[in-house]
Amino acid sequence: MEFSFASRASKLLSSHLHKVNKEERQNSFISLAEELPAEEFFPIKRLGEAARMVLSSDPSVLQYGEPQGYGPLRSWISEDWKRRRGMLTSADRILLTAGSQQAIDLITRLLVDIGDSVVVENPTSPGCLQVLEMQGANIIAVENDLEGLLPDRLEEQFQSVKPKLLFAAPSFSNPTGILWSLERRKAVLELCRKYGVLIIEDDSYGELHFGSEEAASRFSVSYPTLYALDAMDGGNQVLYIGSFSKTIAPAMRTGWAVGDQRLIRGMSTLKQMADWQSSSMNQQILYFLLHESSFRWKEHLALLNREYEVRLKLVLELLKRPGFKEVKYHPPSGGMYLWIQLPQGLHSEALLRASMRLGVAFLPGSRCSPGRQADEYIRINFSRPGREELLLGMNLISEAIQEFTARR
Amino acid sequence: MEFSFASRASKLLSSHLHKVNKEERQNSFISLAEELPAEEFFPIKRLGEAARMVLSSDPSVLQYGEPQGYGPLRSWISEDWKRRRGMLTSADRILLTAGSQQAIDLITRLLVDIGDSVVVENPTSPGCLQVLEMQGANIIAVENDLEGLLPDRLEEQFQSVKPKLLFAAPSFSNPTGILWSLERRKAVLELCRKYGVLIIEDDSYGELHFGSEEAASRFSVSYPTLYALDAMDGGNQVLYIGSFSKTIAPAMRTGWAVGDQRLIRGMSTLKQMADWQSSSMNQQILYFLLHESSFRWKEHLALLNREYEVRLKLVLELLKRPGFKEVKYHPPSGGMYLWIQLPQGLHSEALLRASMRLGVAFLPGSRCSPGRQADEYIRINFSRPGREELLLGMNLISEAIQEFTARR
């Protein structure tokens, strides 16, 4: 029989936002395109010990658990917030999800009707754009500068389209790696309060900040999350999204949302409908790792940040290769990505095709904005590839750019 | 700030199909309301060994994996189908999901536009109804008899509303436990072919069939899945949904969908949007258990079926209590549920309130049909509660019914 897909699914499947990148991945022997953390730093030994402990207890660890997520892990998150980041919340305002992507999908399904306007940063992550497209949102992309979203532009949109939500990733966003200044954070929060716009703050990369240990210890004061700023005044303007995928390991499939109880309850109900619940076993293994084993969470984060900074520095060195002479970029101070503006007239999708012939892939910027506006940019992932891959990969991209510029 | 939920989310949250049963669970010390397998048969020791092996290998087991699911587990499923059930498929036509509930959500998001008609059995599982409600489907409930869906009624609906999908659970459905006859399976498949209606076959309970070992060995011949019947003729009329939640353990969060490649590819893309992917670690642990350890899959299923049959027999004995004199039921030959028709004039929600005051809960039938048609039924779960709980729980329900009948 023939199948006719639902209209929005069909639109998503044929959209430039969704390309089947499986081929891209398989055909290029080096990929700087992924959203992957470095495997060599996964605490696999300690996770193995944690799994052994959890699975040597009562069989109820393998039963269905609380749909909202394992209570002790939710409590641990709220205590960790308080201890390390000076943020206050409680376990009943936290929902555990299958990574941050599911949190984005659930809050969108809960709040967005077809045609509702939603503001995103331009550019923004492909995963977020796909969810909004699928839900039928009217996606409004607002420009950033290096300090964050531009308040004037944001207010113009708030006045003209009255959006329901703002999706923002103020700390090392995917793809740009921008870190919003404190002033900009305050200004955007103020505007959202004034116009009654709920902020969905994706902080998936917020723990990955580089620099000295001293700067790291001040990070949450210098760059408080929008959630923290809002909570100081007792607000409920922000739904916060976090994840262990980039800091512990993706296969734990554990992220979380924190916010007003009505939102968390609504998302919990939709999560039950969507997949009943995430694995209570995995949540218990994570809890054991973080709470009961000798794993040192703070030192683990510091290690990741040192190592990722080394990789970023290597990429910045490699940008001295001849092909990159005309590119522009701003070195990020955290995260996993470098966002590079190509020489004028060069398109990211065309460059990708040429690069893949040489054996290297990256993410074309076109997939990070609803109307392909970012087509003159590319995103390089520096967290996953090791030294050799970065060297070879960046050399090949330089070559591919030179092929284009030589022709002009 | 105030929140305004999306219209369908809002409808679902206030619907009788979704009740916050957390309180119901917590306030009753015995629950016969759950959809839970028996914990004491989880192969926790062997899963512990499998986890140890998987986590003592390369850290890449903790990385993001294939969004479609771990390839060797998909191959194992297709080989198991062939070996034990004489069904043919291949790994590339299988998508691993977070349980069968996610498969239902994904196929519905892929195919159903607001207002599209979808036929379900009356009654049907609350989880399926919630998904259809959320997607804005026009839900048409068609009557069953003990042989399965009534073909005449089905054809009437096919002619009048031209539905896009039929959701069916021909083997031990939740909630009725009905096992469709071979003739009825063939008749329904034929009708769906004639009218071009895709069948979504939920076989979550299909491995739980009771009776002699000899009957068990013939089960897949006597009661072939709709998928198998269709595949024999080379059809693509059926999307099959299976799960390890009831046969291994829910916390593995692993179910699967099998069908036409266009459907599987579409569902994979929507799964990436919904939660990126399920845990590759969990899938590898399952694969190790099933393929490489000394765990005996067939004997494990036989054990479950013997034990569940014992529990069902106890419940049937307990139905001789005075309160049950006027109830009607048909003992199922598999699954996890007994579906009981209450004495005339007694409503399931009212009986639930009375029973909970005595300390026992069950699922009121009203939550299993879109328009509360099944309000004179209750669903009893016999897989999870042990002997003592079944004894006490059934006695308390008998008392609660007597309170009502005494008043008449």
XYZ file of C-alpha atoms in Angstrom, chain B:
408
model
C 3.441 34.517 34.818
C 0.413 32.519 33.695
C 0.776 29.682 31.202
C -1.552 28.820 28.395
C -1.230 25.241 27.248
C -1.611 24.135 23.636
C -5.202 23.177 22.923
C -4.687 19.442 22.490
C -2.315 19.157 25.460
C -4.881 20.989 27.505
C -7.634 18.665 26.321
C -5.555 15.612 27.181
C -4.633 16.925 30.626
C -8.261 17.455 31.539
C -9.555 14.280 29.889
C -10.963 11.269 31.746
C -8.351 9.250 29.841
C -5.640 10.854 31.854
C -6.162 10.826 35.565
C -3.356 11.491 37.961
C -3.174 7.974 39.327
C -0.148 8.722 41.441
C -2.432 9.408 44.370
C -4.458 6.343 43.606
C -1.285 4.306 43.739
C 0.102 5.875 46.860
C -3.101 5.821 48.822
C -3.983 2.206 48.266
C -1.767 -0.348 49.821
C -2.667 -2.988 47.263
C -2.722 -2.145 43.589
C -4.280 -4.397 40.982
C -4.325 -1.351 38.672
C -0.824 -1.410 37.256
C 0.594 -2.568 33.927
C 3.601 -4.163 35.610
C 5.326 -7.505 35.164
C 6.414 -9.511 38.227
C 9.741 -8.276 39.559
C 10.786 -11.617 40.996
C 11.294 -13.049 37.500
C 13.520 -10.275 36.154
C 16.837 -11.891 35.133
C 18.690 -9.380 37.295
C 21.733 -11.541 37.941
C 22.353 -12.176 34.260
C 21.629 -8.551 33.368
C 24.231 -7.599 35.975
C 26.759 -9.875 34.272
C 25.835 -8.477 30.884
C 26.267 -4.902 32.169
C 29.654 -5.829 33.591
C 30.809 -7.237 30.253
C 29.485 -4.298 28.231
C 31.001 -1.725 30.579
C 34.372 -3.434 30.674
C 34.877 -2.926 26.962
C 35.603 0.204 24.943
C 34.161 3.554 26.209
C 32.396 3.920 22.848
C 29.559 1.814 24.351
C 28.613 5.010 26.238
C 28.671 7.249 23.161
C 25.675 8.180 21.028
C 24.886 5.189 18.822
C 22.783 4.640 15.726
C 19.451 6.481 16.055
C 17.711 3.428 14.560
C 19.122 1.302 17.385
C 22.053 -1.060 17.981
C 22.445 -3.117 14.783
C 23.277 -6.503 16.367
C 20.166 -6.343 18.591
C 18.020 -5.560 15.548
C 19.564 -8.561 13.771
C 18.974 -10.720 16.841
C 15.277 -9.774 16.829
C 14.927 -10.718 13.170
C 16.676 -14.061 13.769
C 14.562 -14.787 16.856
C 11.434 -14.087 14.809
C 12.535 -16.569 12.201
C 13.663 -19.242 14.644
C 10.817 -19.207 17.110
C 7.912 -17.695 15.225
C 8.523 -18.367 11.555
C 8.306 -14.639 10.780
C 10.637 -13.013 8.259
C 12.109 -9.536 8.417
C 15.522 -7.858 8.344
C 17.442 -5.551 10.681
C 16.974 -2.507 8.428
C 13.195 -2.776 8.731
C 13.385 -2.583 12.541
C 13.512 0.557 14.699
C 14.357 0.227 18.400
C 12.218 2.495 20.579
C 11.856 3.414 24.256
C 9.186 0.744 24.818
C 6.033 0.097 22.801
C 4.431 3.343 23.984
C 7.029 5.385 22.081
C 6.447 3.331 18.940
C 2.735 4.185 19.162
C 3.522 7.875 19.631
C 5.999 7.989 16.734
C 3.829 6.237 14.156
C 0.902 8.457 15.138
C 2.977 11.627 14.781
C 4.235 10.377 11.429
C 0.834 9.603 9.947
C -2.046 11.337 11.697
C -3.146 14.878 10.930
C -5.673 16.636 13.144
C -9.110 15.269 12.323
C -7.873 12.082 10.607
C -10.000 9.101 11.559
C -8.350 6.220 13.377
C -10.121 3.005 14.356
C -9.364 1.337 17.684
C -10.799 -1.705 19.424
C -13.387 -0.901 22.033
C -12.068 -1.030 24.724
C -8.415 -0.248 24.067
C -5.353 0.659 26.142
C -5.289 4.069 27.865
C -1.783 4.707 26.478
C -2.937 4.362 22.891
C -6.022 6.527 23.431
C -3.914 9.282 25.020
C -1.585 9.424 22.010
C -4.493 9.604 19.569
C -6.207 12.290 21.628
C -2.998 14.349 21.740
C -2.517 14.069 17.990
C -6.068 15.292 17.410
C -7.324 12.077 15.793
C -10.993 11.376 15.298
C -11.125 8.169 17.350
C -13.599 5.514 16.189
C -14.070 2.611 18.609
C -15.312 -0.640 17.050
C -16.783 -3.530 19.044
C -15.078 -6.865 19.697
C -16.563 -10.223 20.478
C -14.487 -13.049 21.931
C -13.025 -13.841 18.503
C -11.741 -10.321 17.910
C -12.953 -7.220 16.066
C -16.340 -7.625 14.399
C -15.746 -7.503 10.626
C -19.220 -6.145 9.784
C -18.881 -3.255 12.190
C -15.373 -2.608 10.953
C -16.459 -2.492 7.321
C -19.287 -0.083 8.163
C -16.735 2.302 9.624
C -14.296 1.803 6.757
C -17.081 2.765 4.365
C -18.379 5.741 6.281
C -15.301 7.449 7.747
C -12.414 6.132 5.583
C -9.947 5.852 8.451
C -6.212 6.124 7.954
C -5.197 3.574 10.578
C -6.472 0.676 12.613
C -4.832 0.093 16.007
C -5.232 -3.525 17.111
C -3.767 -5.871 19.706
C -4.955 -9.301 18.517
C -3.086 -11.316 21.164
C -4.146 -10.700 24.785
C -5.028 -7.067 24.370
C -4.836 -4.523 27.144
C -7.430 -4.411 28.768
C -9.604 -7.342 27.617
C -7.072 -10.164 27.209
C -8.943 -11.331 24.090
C -7.110 -13.627 21.664
C -8.387 -13.174 18.124
C -9.167 -16.354 16.186
C -7.253 -17.142 13.007
C -10.364 -16.583 10.896
C -10.940 -13.158 12.413
C -7.297 -12.205 11.876
C -7.605 -13.084 8.211
C -10.923 -11.290 7.833
C -9.642 -8.042 9.396
C -6.450 -8.088 7.314
C -8.525 -8.636 4.176
C -10.779 -5.683 4.982
C -7.801 -3.409 5.659
C -6.316 -4.372 2.308
C -9.586 -3.747 0.532
C -9.996 -0.283 2.037
C -6.287 0.678 2.159
C -6.138 1.018 5.948
C -2.726 0.560 7.601
C -2.801 -1.751 10.634
C -0.732 -0.886 13.709
C -0.407 -4.226 15.497
C 0.549 -3.888 19.159
C 1.958 -7.262 20.159
C 3.358 -6.199 23.559
C 1.620 -9.114 25.283
C 1.895 -11.660 22.465
C 4.608 -13.768 24.138
C 2.533 -14.281 27.270
C 0.437 -17.294 26.240
C -0.586 -19.931 28.774
C -1.384 -23.625 28.434
C 0.661 -26.748 27.769
C 4.162 -26.591 26.345
C 2.885 -28.334 23.274
C 0.195 -25.693 22.707
C 2.839 -23.032 23.307
C 5.046 -24.473 20.590
C 2.129 -24.294 18.140
C 1.036 -20.795 19.227
C 2.562 -18.816 16.372
C 0.992 -21.208 13.838
C -2.445 -21.226 15.475
C -2.436 -17.474 16.065
C -0.060 -15.846 13.581
C 0.444 -12.133 13.972
C -1.293 -9.917 11.427
C 2.217 -8.929 10.352
C 3.109 -12.565 9.618
C -0.132 -13.217 7.734
C 0.420 -10.124 5.630
C 4.109 -10.832 5.006
C 3.272 -14.304 3.670
C 1.600 -12.547 0.746
C 4.395 -9.970 0.474
C 2.178 -7.193 1.868
C 3.162 -4.018 3.693
C -0.222 -3.499 5.339
C 0.996 -3.920 8.943
C 3.347 -2.024 11.233
C 4.252 -4.380 14.076
C 5.131 -3.201 17.604
C 6.908 -5.420 20.150
C 8.573 -4.877 23.523
C 11.002 -6.403 26.014
C 9.274 -4.575 28.894
C 6.944 -7.435 29.755
C 9.357 -10.287 28.968
C 12.764 -9.069 30.254
C 12.359 -5.867 32.318
C 10.748 -2.448 31.858
C 13.889 -0.527 32.894
C 15.680 -1.663 29.733
C 13.225 0.696 27.973
C 13.433 -1.277 24.764
C 10.642 -1.931 22.335
C 10.671 -2.087 18.568
C 8.676 -1.403 15.433
C 8.886 -3.467 12.239
C 7.407 -2.492 8.903
C 7.792 -0.980 5.477
C 11.112 0.845 5.170
C 9.452 4.158 4.389
C 7.598 3.978 7.704
C 10.701 2.888 9.630
C 12.793 5.665 8.091
C 10.125 8.264 8.868
C 9.776 7.025 12.444
C 13.597 7.069 12.859
C 13.700 10.704 11.823
C 10.911 11.588 14.240
C 12.654 9.622 16.979
C 15.784 11.720 16.438
C 13.656 14.819 16.818
C 11.845 13.437 19.896
C 14.784 12.160 21.961
C 17.688 11.759 19.556
C 17.970 8.012 20.300
C 17.543 5.407 23.009
C 20.456 4.204 25.113
C 22.938 2.263 23.071
C 24.356 0.927 26.357
C 21.015 -0.606 27.357
C 20.584 -2.114 23.908
C 24.055 -3.648 24.106
C 23.337 -5.072 27.569
C 20.161 -6.669 26.227
C 22.009 -8.032 23.222
C 24.683 -9.548 25.446
C 22.010 -11.150 27.628
C 20.104 -12.617 24.706
C 22.965 -13.575 22.451
C 26.130 -14.168 24.409
C 25.226 -15.158 27.947
C 23.875 -18.492 29.107
C 20.425 -16.945 29.589
C 17.774 -19.194 28.061
C 15.179 -17.014 26.390
C 12.636 -19.703 25.511
C 12.750 -21.222 28.987
C 12.456 -17.773 30.548
C 9.264 -17.119 28.575
C 7.927 -20.551 29.559
C 8.625 -19.790 33.238
C 6.787 -16.452 33.063
C 3.809 -18.089 31.405
C 3.579 -20.880 33.963
C 3.756 -18.402 36.842
C 1.285 -15.931 35.381
C -1.161 -18.742 34.691
C -0.985 -19.766 38.364
C -1.791 -16.195 39.385
C -4.690 -15.996 36.954
C -6.102 -19.243 38.336
C -5.963 -17.833 41.833
C -7.895 -14.750 40.715
C -10.489 -16.959 39.044
C -10.845 -18.882 42.329
C -11.252 -15.632 44.221
C -14.055 -14.594 41.894
C -16.178 -17.102 43.858
C -16.315 -14.551 46.706
C -19.878 -13.331 47.358
C -19.344 -9.825 45.982
C -18.570 -11.202 42.550
C -21.790 -13.217 42.205
C -23.234 -11.000 39.513
C -20.041 -10.118 37.607
C -19.239 -11.557 34.176
C -15.888 -12.368 32.632
C -14.085 -14.631 30.191
C -10.851 -16.139 31.476
C -8.086 -15.086 29.108
C -5.518 -17.580 27.860
C -2.591 -15.169 28.202
C -1.498 -11.621 28.930
C -1.595 -9.775 32.244
C -5.218 -8.698 32.688
C -8.676 -9.918 33.558
C -11.546 -7.762 32.280
C -14.604 -7.952 34.493
C -18.118 -6.707 33.814
C -19.703 -5.279 36.973
C -23.268 -5.972 38.148
C -25.725 -3.800 36.266
C -25.904 -0.203 37.433
C -22.499 -0.209 39.108
C -19.989 2.247 37.655
C -16.262 1.578 37.593
C -15.206 5.029 38.821
C -17.636 4.875 41.740
C -16.445 1.391 42.664
C -12.843 2.569 42.471
C -13.505 5.331 45.006
C -15.145 2.850 47.373
C -12.393 0.269 46.894
C -9.682 2.794 47.567
C -11.277 3.643 50.878
C -10.788 -0.056 51.707
C -7.209 0.036 50.421
C -7.216 -1.521 46.959
C -7.034 -0.083 43.441
C -7.788 -1.402 39.927
C -8.171 0.282 36.541
C -11.707 1.555 35.906
C -12.897 0.564 32.446
C -13.974 4.135 31.691
C -10.339 4.977 30.967
C -10.208 2.414 28.175
C -12.695 3.947 25.778
C -12.859 7.380 24.217
C -16.396 8.085 25.430
C -16.397 6.175 28.748
C -18.445 3.386 27.110
C -16.665 0.749 29.182
C -17.642 2.289 32.520
C -19.323 -0.926 33.678
C -16.015 -2.824 33.471
C -12.893 -3.009 35.596
C -9.418 -4.295 34.715
C -7.524 -6.472 37.189
C -3.773 -6.969 36.780
C -2.730 -10.450 37.877
C 0.939 -10.479 36.808
C 2.483 -8.188 39.402
C 0.724 -8.890 42.715
C 1.836 -11.955 44.636
C -0.495 -14.509 46.235
C -1.154 -12.538 49.415
C -1.872 -9.327 47.594
C -4.247 -11.030 45.185
C -6.093 -12.681 48.072
C -6.493 -9.530 50.080
C -7.063 -7.283 47.082
C -9.807 -9.422 45.569
C -11.489 -9.793 48.968
C -11.558 -6.036 49.394
C -13.030 -5.485 45.931
C -15.666 -8.104 46.734
C -16.515 -6.165 49.901
C -16.701 -2.885 48.008
C -19.112 -4.380 45.462
C -21.238 -5.824 48.251
C -21.541 -2.392 49.836
C -23.122 -1.170 46.613
C -25.350 -4.143 45.937
C -26.581 -4.158 49.557
C -27.825 -0.601 49.092
C -29.993 -1.515 46.117
